[in-house]
Tab-separated table of C-alpha atoms and ligand atoms in Angstrom:
chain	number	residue	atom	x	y	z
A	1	UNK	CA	5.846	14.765	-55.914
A	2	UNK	CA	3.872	13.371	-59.220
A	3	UNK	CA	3.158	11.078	-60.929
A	4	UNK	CA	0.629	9.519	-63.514
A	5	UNK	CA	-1.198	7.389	-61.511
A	6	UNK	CA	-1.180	7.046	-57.380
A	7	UNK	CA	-2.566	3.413	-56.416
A	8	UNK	CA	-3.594	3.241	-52.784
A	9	UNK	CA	-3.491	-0.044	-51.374
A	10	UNK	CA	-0.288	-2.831	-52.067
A	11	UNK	CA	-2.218	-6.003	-51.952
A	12	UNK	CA	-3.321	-7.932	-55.277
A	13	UNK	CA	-4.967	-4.962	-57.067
A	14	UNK	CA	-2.645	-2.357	-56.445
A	15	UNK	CA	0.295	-4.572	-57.085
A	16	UNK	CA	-0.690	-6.036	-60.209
A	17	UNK	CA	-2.230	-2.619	-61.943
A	18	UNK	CA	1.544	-1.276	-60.876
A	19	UNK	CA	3.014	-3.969	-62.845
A	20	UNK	CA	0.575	-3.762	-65.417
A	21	UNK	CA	1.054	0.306	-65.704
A	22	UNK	CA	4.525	-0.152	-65.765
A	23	UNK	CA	4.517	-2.698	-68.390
A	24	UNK	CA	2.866	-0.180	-70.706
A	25	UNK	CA	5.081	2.465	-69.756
A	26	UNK	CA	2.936	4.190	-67.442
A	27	UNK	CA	4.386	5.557	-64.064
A	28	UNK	CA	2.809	4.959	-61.321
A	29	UNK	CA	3.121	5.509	-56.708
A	30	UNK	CA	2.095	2.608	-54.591
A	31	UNK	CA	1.098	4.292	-51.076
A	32	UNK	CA	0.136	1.122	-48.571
A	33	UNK	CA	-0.718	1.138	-44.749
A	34	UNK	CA	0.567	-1.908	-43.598
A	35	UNK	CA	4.630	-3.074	-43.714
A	36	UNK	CA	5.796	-5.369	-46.858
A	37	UNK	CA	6.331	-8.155	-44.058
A	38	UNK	CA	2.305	-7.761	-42.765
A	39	UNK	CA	1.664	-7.707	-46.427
A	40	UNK	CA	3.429	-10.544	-47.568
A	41	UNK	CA	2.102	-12.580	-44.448
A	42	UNK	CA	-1.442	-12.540	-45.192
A	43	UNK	CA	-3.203	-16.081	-45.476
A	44	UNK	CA	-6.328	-15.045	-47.743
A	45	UNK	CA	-7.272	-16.860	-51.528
A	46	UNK	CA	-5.774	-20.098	-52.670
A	47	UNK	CA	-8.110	-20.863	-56.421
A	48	UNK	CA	-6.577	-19.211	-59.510
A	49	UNK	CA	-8.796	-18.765	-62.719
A	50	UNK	CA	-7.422	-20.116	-65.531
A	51	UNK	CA	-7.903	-16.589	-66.993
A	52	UNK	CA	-5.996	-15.538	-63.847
A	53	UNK	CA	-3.048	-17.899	-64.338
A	54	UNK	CA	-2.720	-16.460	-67.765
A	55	UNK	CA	-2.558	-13.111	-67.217
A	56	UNK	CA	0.322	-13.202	-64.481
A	57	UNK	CA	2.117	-15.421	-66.713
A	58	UNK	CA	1.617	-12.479	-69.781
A	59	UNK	CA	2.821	-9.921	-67.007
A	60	UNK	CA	5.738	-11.732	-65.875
A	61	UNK	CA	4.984	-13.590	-62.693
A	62	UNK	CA	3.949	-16.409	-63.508
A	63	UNK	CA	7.427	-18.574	-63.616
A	64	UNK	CA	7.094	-19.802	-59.473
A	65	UNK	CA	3.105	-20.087	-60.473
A	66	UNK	CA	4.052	-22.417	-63.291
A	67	UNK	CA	6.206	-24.509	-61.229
A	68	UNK	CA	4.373	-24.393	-57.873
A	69	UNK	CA	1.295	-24.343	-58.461
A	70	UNK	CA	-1.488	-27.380	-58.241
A	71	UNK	CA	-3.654	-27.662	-61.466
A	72	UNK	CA	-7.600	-29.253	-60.436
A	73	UNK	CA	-9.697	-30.162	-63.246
A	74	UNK	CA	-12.645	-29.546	-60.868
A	75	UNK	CA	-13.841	-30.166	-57.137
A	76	UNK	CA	-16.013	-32.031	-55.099
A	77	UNK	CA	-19.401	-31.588	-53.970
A	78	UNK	CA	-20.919	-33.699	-51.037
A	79	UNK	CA	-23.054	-34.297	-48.471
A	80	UNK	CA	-24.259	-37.292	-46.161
A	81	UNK	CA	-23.489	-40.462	-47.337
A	82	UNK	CA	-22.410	-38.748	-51.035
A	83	UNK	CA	-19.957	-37.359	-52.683
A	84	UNK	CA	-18.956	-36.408	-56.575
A	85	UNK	CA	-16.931	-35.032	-58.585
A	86	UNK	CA	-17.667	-32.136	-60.639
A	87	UNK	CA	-15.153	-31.946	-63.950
A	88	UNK	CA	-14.524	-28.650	-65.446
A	89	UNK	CA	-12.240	-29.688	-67.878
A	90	UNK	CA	-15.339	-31.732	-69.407
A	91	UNK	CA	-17.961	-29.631	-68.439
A	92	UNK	CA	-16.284	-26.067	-69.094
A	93	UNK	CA	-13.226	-26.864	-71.331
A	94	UNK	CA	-10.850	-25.030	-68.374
A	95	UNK	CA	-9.392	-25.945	-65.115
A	96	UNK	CA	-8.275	-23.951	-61.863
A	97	UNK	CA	-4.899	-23.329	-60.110
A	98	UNK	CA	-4.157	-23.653	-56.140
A	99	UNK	CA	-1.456	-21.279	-55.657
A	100	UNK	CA	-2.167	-18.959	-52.436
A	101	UNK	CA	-2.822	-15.638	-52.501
A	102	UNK	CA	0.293	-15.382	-50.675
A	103	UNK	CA	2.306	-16.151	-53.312
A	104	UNK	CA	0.733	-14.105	-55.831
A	105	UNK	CA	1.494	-11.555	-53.728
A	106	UNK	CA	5.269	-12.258	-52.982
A	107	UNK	CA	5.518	-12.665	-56.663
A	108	UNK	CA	4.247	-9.313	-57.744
A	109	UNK	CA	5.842	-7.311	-54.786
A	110	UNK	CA	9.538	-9.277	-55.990
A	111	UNK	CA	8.656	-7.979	-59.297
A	112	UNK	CA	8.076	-4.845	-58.598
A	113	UNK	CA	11.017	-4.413	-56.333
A	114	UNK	CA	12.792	-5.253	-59.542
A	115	UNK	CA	11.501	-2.124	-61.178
A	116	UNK	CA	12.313	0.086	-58.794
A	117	UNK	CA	8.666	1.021	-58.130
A	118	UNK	CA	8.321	3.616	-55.266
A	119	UNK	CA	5.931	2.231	-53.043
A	120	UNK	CA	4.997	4.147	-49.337
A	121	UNK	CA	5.064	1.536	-46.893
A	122	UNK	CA	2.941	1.976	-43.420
A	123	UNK	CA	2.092	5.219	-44.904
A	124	UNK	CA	-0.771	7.252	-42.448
A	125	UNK	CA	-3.339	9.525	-42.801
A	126	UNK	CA	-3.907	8.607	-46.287
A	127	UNK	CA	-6.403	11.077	-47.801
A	128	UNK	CA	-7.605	11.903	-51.457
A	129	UNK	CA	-8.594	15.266	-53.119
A	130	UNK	CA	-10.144	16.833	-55.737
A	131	UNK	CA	-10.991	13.257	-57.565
A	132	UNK	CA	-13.656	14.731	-59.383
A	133	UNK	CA	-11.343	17.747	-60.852
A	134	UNK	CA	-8.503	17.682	-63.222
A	135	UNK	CA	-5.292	17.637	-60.765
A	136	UNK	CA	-6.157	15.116	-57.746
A	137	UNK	CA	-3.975	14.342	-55.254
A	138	UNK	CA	-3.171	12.439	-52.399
A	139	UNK	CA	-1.497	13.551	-48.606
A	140	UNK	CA	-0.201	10.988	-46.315
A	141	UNK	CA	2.347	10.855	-43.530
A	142	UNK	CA	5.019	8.592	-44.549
A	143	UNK	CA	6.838	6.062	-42.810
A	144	UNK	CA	9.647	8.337	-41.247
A	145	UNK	CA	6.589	10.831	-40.307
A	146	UNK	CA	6.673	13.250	-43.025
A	147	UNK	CA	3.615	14.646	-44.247
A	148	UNK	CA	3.877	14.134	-48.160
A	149	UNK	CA	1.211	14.819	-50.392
A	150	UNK	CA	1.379	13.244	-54.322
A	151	UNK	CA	-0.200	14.631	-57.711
A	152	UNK	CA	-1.757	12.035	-60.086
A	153	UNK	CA	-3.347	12.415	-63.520
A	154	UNK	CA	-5.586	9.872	-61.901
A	155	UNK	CA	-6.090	7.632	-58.598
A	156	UNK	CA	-6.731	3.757	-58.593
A	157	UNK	CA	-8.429	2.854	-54.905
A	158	UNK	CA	-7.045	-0.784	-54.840
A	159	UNK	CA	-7.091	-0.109	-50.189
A	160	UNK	CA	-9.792	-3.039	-49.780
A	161	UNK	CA	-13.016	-2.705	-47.986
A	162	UNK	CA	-11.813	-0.554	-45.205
A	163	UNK	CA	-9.577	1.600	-46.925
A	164	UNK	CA	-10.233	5.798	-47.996
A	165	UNK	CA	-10.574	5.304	-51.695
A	166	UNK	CA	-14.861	4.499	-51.884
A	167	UNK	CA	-15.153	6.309	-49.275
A	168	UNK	CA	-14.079	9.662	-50.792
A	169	UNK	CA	-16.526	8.963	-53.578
A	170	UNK	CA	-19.615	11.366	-53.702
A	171	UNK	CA	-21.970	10.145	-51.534
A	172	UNK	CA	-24.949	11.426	-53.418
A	173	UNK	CA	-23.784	9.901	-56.403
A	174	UNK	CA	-22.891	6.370	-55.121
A	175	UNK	CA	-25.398	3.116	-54.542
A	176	UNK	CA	-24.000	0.312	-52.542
A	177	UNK	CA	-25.996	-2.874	-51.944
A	178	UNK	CA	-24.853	-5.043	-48.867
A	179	UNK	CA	-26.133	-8.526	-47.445
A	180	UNK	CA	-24.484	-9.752	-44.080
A	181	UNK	CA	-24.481	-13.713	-44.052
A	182	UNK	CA	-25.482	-15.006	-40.617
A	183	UNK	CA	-22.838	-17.472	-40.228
A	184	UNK	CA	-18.490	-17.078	-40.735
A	185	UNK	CA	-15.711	-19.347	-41.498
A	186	UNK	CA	-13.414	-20.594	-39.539
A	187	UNK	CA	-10.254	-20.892	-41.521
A	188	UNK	CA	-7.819	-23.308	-40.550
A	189	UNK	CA	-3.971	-23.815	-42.106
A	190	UNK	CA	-2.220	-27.179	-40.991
A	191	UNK	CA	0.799	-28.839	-41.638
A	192	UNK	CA	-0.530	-32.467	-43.114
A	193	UNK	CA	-0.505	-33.552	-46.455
A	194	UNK	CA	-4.239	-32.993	-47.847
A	195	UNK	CA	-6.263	-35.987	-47.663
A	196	UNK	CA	-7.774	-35.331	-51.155
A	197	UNK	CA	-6.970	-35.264	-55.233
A	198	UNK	CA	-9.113	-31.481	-55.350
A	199	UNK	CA	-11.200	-28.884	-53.350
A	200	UNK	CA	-14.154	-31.075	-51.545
A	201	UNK	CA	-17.425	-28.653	-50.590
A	202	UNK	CA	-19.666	-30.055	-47.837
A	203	UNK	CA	-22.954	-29.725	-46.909
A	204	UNK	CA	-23.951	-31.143	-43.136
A	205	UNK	CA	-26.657	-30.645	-40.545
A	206	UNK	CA	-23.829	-29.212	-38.565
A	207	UNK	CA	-22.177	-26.585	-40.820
A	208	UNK	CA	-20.545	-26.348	-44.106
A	209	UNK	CA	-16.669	-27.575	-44.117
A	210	UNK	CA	-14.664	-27.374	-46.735
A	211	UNK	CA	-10.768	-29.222	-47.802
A	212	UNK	CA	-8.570	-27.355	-49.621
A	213	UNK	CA	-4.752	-27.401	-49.797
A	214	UNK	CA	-1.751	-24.959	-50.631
A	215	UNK	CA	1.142	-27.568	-51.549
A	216	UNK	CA	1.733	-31.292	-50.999
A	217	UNK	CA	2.157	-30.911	-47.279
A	218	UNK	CA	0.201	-28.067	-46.527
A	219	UNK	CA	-3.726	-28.271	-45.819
A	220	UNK	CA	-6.295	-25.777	-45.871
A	221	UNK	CA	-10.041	-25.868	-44.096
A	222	UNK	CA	-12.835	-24.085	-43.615
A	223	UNK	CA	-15.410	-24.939	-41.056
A	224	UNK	CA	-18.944	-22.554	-41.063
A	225	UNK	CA	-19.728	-20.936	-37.366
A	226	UNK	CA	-21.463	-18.414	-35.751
A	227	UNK	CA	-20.526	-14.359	-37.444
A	228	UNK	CA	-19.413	-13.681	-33.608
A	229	UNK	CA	-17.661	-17.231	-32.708
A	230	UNK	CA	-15.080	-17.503	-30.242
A	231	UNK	CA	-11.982	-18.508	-31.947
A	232	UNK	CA	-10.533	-19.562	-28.351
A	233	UNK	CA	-13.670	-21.829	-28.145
A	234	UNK	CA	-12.217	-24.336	-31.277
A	235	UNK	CA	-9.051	-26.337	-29.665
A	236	UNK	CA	-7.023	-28.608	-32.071
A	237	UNK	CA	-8.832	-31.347	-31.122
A	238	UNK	CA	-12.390	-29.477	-31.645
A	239	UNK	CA	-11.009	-28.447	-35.141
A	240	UNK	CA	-10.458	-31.869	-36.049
A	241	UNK	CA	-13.464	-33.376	-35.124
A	242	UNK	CA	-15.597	-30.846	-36.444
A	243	UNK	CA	-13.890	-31.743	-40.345
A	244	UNK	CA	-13.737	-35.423	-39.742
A	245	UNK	CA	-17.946	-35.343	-39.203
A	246	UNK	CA	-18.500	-32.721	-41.682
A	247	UNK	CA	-15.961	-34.081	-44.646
A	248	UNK	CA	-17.370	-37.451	-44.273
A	249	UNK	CA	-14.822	-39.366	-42.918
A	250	UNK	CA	-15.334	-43.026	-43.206
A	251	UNK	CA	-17.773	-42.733	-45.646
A	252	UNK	CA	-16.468	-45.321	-48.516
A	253	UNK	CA	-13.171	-45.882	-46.652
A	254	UNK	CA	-12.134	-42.595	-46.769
A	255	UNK	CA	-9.978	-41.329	-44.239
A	256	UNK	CA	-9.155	-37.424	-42.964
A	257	UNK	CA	-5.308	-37.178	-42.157
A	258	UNK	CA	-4.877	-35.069	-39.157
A	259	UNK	CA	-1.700	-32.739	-38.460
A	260	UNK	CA	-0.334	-29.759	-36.200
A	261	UNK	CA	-2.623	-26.238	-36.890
A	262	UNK	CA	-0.250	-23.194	-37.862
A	263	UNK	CA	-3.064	-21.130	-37.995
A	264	UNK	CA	-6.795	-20.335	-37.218
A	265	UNK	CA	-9.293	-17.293	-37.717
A	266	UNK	CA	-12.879	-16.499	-38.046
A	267	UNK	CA	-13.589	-14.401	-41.080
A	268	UNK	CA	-16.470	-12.817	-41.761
A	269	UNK	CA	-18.770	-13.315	-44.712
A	270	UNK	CA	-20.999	-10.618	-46.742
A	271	UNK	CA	-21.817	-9.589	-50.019
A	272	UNK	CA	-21.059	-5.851	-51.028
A	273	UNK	CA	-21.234	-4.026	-54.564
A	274	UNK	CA	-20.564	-0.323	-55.054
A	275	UNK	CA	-21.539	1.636	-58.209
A	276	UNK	CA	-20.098	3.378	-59.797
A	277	UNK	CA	-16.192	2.136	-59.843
A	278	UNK	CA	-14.933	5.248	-61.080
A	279	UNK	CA	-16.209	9.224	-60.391
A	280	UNK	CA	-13.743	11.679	-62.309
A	281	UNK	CA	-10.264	10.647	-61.927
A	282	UNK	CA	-10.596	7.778	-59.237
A	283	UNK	CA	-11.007	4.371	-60.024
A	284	UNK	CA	-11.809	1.839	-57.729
A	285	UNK	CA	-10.493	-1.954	-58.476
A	286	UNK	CA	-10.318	-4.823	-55.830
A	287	UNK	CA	-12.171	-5.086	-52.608
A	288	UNK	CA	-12.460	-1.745	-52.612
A	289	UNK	CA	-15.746	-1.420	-54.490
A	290	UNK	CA	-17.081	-5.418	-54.089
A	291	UNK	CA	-16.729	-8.310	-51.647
A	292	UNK	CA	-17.954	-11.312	-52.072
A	293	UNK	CA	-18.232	-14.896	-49.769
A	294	UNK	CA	-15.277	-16.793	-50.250
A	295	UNK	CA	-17.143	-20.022	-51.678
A	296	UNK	CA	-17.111	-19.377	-54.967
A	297	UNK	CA	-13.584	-18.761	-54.768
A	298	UNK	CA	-13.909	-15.039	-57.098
A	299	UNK	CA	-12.646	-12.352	-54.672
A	300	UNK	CA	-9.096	-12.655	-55.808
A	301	UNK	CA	-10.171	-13.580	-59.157
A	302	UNK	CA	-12.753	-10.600	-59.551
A	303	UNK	CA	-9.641	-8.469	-58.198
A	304	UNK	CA	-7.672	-9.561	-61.143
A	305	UNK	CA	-10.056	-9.159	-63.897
A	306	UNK	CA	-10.692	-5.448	-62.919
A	307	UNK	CA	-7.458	-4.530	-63.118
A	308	UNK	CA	-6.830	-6.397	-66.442
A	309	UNK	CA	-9.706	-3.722	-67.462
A	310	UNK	CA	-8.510	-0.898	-65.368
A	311	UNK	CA	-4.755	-1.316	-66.571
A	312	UNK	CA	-5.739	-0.723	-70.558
A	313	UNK	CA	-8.412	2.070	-69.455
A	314	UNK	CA	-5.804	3.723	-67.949
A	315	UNK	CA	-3.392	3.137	-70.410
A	316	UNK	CA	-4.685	3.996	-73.915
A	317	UNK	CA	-6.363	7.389	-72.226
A	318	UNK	CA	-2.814	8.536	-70.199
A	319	UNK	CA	-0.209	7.462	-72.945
A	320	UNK	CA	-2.772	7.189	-76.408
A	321	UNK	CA	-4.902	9.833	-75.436
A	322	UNK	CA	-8.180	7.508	-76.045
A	323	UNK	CA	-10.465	8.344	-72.895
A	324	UNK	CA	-13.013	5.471	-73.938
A	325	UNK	CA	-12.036	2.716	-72.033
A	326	UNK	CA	-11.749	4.908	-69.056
A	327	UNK	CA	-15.184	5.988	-70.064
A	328	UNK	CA	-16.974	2.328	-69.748
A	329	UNK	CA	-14.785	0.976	-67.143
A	330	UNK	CA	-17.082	0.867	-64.376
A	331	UNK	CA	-20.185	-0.756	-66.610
A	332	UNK	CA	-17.972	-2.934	-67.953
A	333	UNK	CA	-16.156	-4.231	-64.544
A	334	UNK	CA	-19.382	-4.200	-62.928
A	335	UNK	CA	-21.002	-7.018	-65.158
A	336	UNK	CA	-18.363	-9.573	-64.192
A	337	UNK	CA	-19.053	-8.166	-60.575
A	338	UNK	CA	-22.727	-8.838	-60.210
A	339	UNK	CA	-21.760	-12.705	-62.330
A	340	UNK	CA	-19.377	-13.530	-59.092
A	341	UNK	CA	-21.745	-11.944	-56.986
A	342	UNK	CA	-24.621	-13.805	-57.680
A	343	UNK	CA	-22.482	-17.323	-58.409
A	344	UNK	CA	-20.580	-16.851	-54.461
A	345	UNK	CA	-24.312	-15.936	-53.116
A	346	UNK	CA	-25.725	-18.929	-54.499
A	347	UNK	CA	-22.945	-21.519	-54.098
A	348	UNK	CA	-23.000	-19.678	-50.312
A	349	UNK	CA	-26.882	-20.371	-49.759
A	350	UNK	CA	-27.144	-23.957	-51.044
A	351	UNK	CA	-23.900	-24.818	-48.942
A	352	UNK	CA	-24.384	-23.089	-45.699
A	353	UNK	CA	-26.705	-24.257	-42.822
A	354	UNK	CA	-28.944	-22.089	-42.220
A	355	UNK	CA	-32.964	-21.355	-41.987
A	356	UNK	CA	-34.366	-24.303	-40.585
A	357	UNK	CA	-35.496	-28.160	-41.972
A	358	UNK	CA	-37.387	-27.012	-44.891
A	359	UNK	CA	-34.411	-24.726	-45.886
A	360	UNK	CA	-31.898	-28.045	-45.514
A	361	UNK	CA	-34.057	-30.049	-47.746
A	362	UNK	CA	-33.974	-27.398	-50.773
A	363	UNK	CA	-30.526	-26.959	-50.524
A	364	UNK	CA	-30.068	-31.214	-50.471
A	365	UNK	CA	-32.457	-30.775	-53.701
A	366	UNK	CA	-30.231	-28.022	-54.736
A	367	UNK	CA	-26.887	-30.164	-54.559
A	368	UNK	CA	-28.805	-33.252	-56.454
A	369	UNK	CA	-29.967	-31.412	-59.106
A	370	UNK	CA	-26.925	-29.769	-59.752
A	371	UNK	CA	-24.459	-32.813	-60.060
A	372	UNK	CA	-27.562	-34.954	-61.814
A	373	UNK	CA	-28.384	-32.408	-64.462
A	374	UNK	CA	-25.282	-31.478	-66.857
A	375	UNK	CA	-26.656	-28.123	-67.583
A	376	UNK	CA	-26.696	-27.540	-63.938
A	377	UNK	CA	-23.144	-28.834	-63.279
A	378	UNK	CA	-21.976	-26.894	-66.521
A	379	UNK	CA	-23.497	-23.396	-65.192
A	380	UNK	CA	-21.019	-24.193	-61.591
A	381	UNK	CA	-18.129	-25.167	-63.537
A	382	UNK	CA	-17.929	-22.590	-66.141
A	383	UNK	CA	-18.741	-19.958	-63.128
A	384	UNK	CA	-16.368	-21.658	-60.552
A	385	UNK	CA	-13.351	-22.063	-63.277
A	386	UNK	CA	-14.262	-18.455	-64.448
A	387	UNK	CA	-15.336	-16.452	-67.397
A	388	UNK	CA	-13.262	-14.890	-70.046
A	389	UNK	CA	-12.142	-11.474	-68.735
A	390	UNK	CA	-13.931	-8.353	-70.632
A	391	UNK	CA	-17.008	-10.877	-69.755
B	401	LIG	P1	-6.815	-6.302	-50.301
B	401	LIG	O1	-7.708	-6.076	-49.114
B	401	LIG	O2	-6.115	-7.608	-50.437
B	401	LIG	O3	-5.667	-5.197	-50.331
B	401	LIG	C1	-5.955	-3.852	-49.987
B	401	LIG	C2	-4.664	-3.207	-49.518
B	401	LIG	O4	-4.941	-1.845	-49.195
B	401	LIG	C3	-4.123	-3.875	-48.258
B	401	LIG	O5	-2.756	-4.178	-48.408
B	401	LIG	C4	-4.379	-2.827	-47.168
B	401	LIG	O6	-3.384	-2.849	-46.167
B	401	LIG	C5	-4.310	-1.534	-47.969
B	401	LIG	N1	-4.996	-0.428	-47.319
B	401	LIG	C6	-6.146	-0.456	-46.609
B	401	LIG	N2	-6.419	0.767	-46.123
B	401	LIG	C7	-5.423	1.589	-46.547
B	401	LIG	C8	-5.126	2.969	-46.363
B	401	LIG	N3	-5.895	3.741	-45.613
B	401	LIG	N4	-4.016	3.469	-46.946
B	401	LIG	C9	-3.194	2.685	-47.695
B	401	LIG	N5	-3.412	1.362	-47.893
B	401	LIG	C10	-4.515	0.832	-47.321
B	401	LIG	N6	-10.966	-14.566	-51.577
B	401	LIG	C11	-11.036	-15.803	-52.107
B	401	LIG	O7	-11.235	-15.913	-53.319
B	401	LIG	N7	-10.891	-16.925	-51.316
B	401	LIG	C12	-10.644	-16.833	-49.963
B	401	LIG	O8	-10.522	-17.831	-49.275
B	401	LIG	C13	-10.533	-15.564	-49.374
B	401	LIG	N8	-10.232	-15.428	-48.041
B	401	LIG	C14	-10.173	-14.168	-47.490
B	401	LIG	C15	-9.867	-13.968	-46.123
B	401	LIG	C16	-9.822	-12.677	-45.567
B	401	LIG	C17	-9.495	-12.499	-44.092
B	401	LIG	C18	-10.075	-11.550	-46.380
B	401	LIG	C19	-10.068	-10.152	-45.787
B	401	LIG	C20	-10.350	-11.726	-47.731
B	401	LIG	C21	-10.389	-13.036	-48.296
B	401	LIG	N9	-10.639	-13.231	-49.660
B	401	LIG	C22	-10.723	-14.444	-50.225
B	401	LIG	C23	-10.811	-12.118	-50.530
B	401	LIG	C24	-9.444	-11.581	-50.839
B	401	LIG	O9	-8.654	-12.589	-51.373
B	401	LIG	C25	-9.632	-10.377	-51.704
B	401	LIG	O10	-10.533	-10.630	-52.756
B	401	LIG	C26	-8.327	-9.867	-52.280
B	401	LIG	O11	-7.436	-9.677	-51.223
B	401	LIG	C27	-8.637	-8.569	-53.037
B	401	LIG	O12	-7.454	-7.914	-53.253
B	401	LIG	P2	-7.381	-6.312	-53.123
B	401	LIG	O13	-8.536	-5.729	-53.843
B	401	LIG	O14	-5.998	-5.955	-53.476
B	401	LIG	O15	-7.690	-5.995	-51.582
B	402	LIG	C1	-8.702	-21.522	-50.150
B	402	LIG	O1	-7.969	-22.497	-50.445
B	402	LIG	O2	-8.354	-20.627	-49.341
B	402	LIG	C2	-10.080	-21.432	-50.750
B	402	LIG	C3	-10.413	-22.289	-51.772
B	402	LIG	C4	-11.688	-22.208	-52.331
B	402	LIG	C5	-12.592	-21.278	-51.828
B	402	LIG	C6	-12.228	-20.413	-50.793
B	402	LIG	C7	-10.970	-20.499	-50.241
B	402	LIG	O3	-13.833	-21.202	-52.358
């Protein structure tokens, strides 16, 4: 088989560079490990950038987005006894979407379904060749068990943190930095109507816990444990005493509606940057070359933006004949990369117990300053509600 571009991995990246590609006129193979059920079941992101929103809606997804999704001009920040509203609409002149990753997801796989894209399904023993030459290719068993291999003009690795792509990178050529946070998240879906307007962010002696949402009746939490916590230590009951302390309930009135949990798990938290995101013809976009803490609310977002880039890289060099973009793709994606990395570090570090009293009192300084100061509040919000893509 052949092609002009083989994408490894079906989840965000892969499926909106696909679209993207295909868009332009470019063909491309989708080869992805897991089933389209496991794929479309993951609970993962729920912010959208602005910048985000746009661009599915220029691709042609964004007609459920439009009508399901939640706009927030901004989110709460609090902490013992306070809590405030940051604007982004005032501050930053743009606001952010809840729509889950889910449905970003369900969205671009029913569009590409539409196209007739040939995607590889629970496709094994994915391996890549010759990147760094002028005909790579991939081998992989398929589905039915039939060892298939695919030749590319060039590879996108869009597989996540775990998947082949970085990995068949030249070692000697590659830098990766990598910082382990010593705490996780405990993410929690329920089926009660959120108890607030937008996002809230605490800080508490006991742990971060944040309240998000997905729809009108559907709640999302967070609550900050140990990296090796027990799930089958947090009951229902554990759960909701943990967010009713942490979120402030009955501070000024304000009450935390309870409901039944559809779904818990601990997920781990780290930073991670690879350089460079491209060696000869293999490009890596996604998780696949970065991963950052959730808090910020950029891993999905950072996804999207180096696509955007990868998607006219690819373009004007395969169909135009232009190999420049292609050329400064992996400077260029890597600046908006170390941005999210450092905002998700350092909204991470001033929300997250950890170190000892000292430590709690510069973060409490931290979280004063910032909603106090407008500068300070402006630097979050235009970070949080994103930056232009191309940044
Ligand atoms: P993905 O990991 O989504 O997709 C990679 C795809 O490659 C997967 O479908 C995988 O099955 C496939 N793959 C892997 N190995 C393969 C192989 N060998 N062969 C073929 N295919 C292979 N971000 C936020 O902003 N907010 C959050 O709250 C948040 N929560 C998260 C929770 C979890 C548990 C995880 C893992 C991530 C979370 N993220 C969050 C980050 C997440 O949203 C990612 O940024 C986003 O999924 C990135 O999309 P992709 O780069 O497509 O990677
Ligand atoms: C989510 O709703 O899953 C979510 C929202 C904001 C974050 C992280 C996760 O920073």
């Amino acid at each position: 088989m052949r092609t002009q571009v083989a994408i490894i991995g079906a989840g965000p990246a892969g499926l909106l560079l696909s679209q993207m590609l295909g868009l332009e006129g470019i063909e491309s193979v989708l080869i992805e490990r897991q089933s389209p059920e496991y794929v479309r079941s993951r609970i993962r992101a729920g912010i959208l950038e602005a910048s985000t929103v746009e661009l599915l809606k220029q691709v042609g997804v964004g007609e459920r987005l439009a009508a399901e999704s939640m706009e927030h001009r901004g989110i709460y920040l609090q902490w013992p006894g306070e809590r405030h509203h940051l604007d982004f609409v005032k501050l930053a002149g743009r606001s952010v979407s809840v729509y889950g990753q889910t449905e970003v997801t369900k969205d671009l796989m029913l569009a590409r379904e539409r196209a007739g894209q040939q995607t590889y399904y629970e496709a094994t023993d994915v391996e890549l060749h010759d990147v760094g030459g002028d005909s790579p290719y991939v081998t992989f068993v398929d589905a039915s068990g039939q060892p298939q291999r695919l030749d590319a003009d060039a590879i996108a690795g869009c597989d996540g943190f775990h998947g082949p792509s970085r990995k068949a990178m030249p070692e000697a050529e590659q830098r990766t930095w990598e910082k382990e946070y010593p705490f996780a998240w405990l993410g929690v879906l329920a089926d009660v109507a959120p108890s607030t307007d937008e996002l809230i962010y605490a800080w508490h002696p006991d742990g971060f816990a944040m309240h998000s949402m997905r729809s009108s009746h559907v709640s999302r939490f967070y609550l900050q444990v140990r990296p090796d916590e027990d799930i089958n230590a947090w009951s229902d009951d554990r759960i909701w005493a943990a967010l009713t302390t942490r979120l402030g309930a009955g501070q000024h009135g304000w009450k935390l509606e309870t409901g039944v949990v559809t779904e818990k798990s601990v997920l781990p938290m780290r930073s991670f940057v690879t350089t460079p995101m491209r060696h000869g013809r293999l490009f890596l976009a996604g998780d696949a070359a970065h991963i950052v803490p959730p808090t910020g609310a950029k891993g999905l977002n950072l996804a999207v933006a180096d696509v955007a880039l990868l998607a006219r890289a690819l373009t004007t060099w395969l169909r135009d004949g232009s190999e420049k973009l292609a050329e400064t793709y992996s400077d260029t994606a890597l600046r908006r990369v170390w941005r999210c990395t450092h905002f998700s570090w350092w909204m991470t570090t001033m929300l997250h117990r950890h170190g000892d009293d000292f430590d709690a009192q510069l973060q409490l300084s931290q979280l004063q300053r910032t909603i106090a100061s407008e500068a300070a509040s402006t630097e979050l919000a235009e970070n949080y509600a994103g930056l232009p893509i191309g940044y």
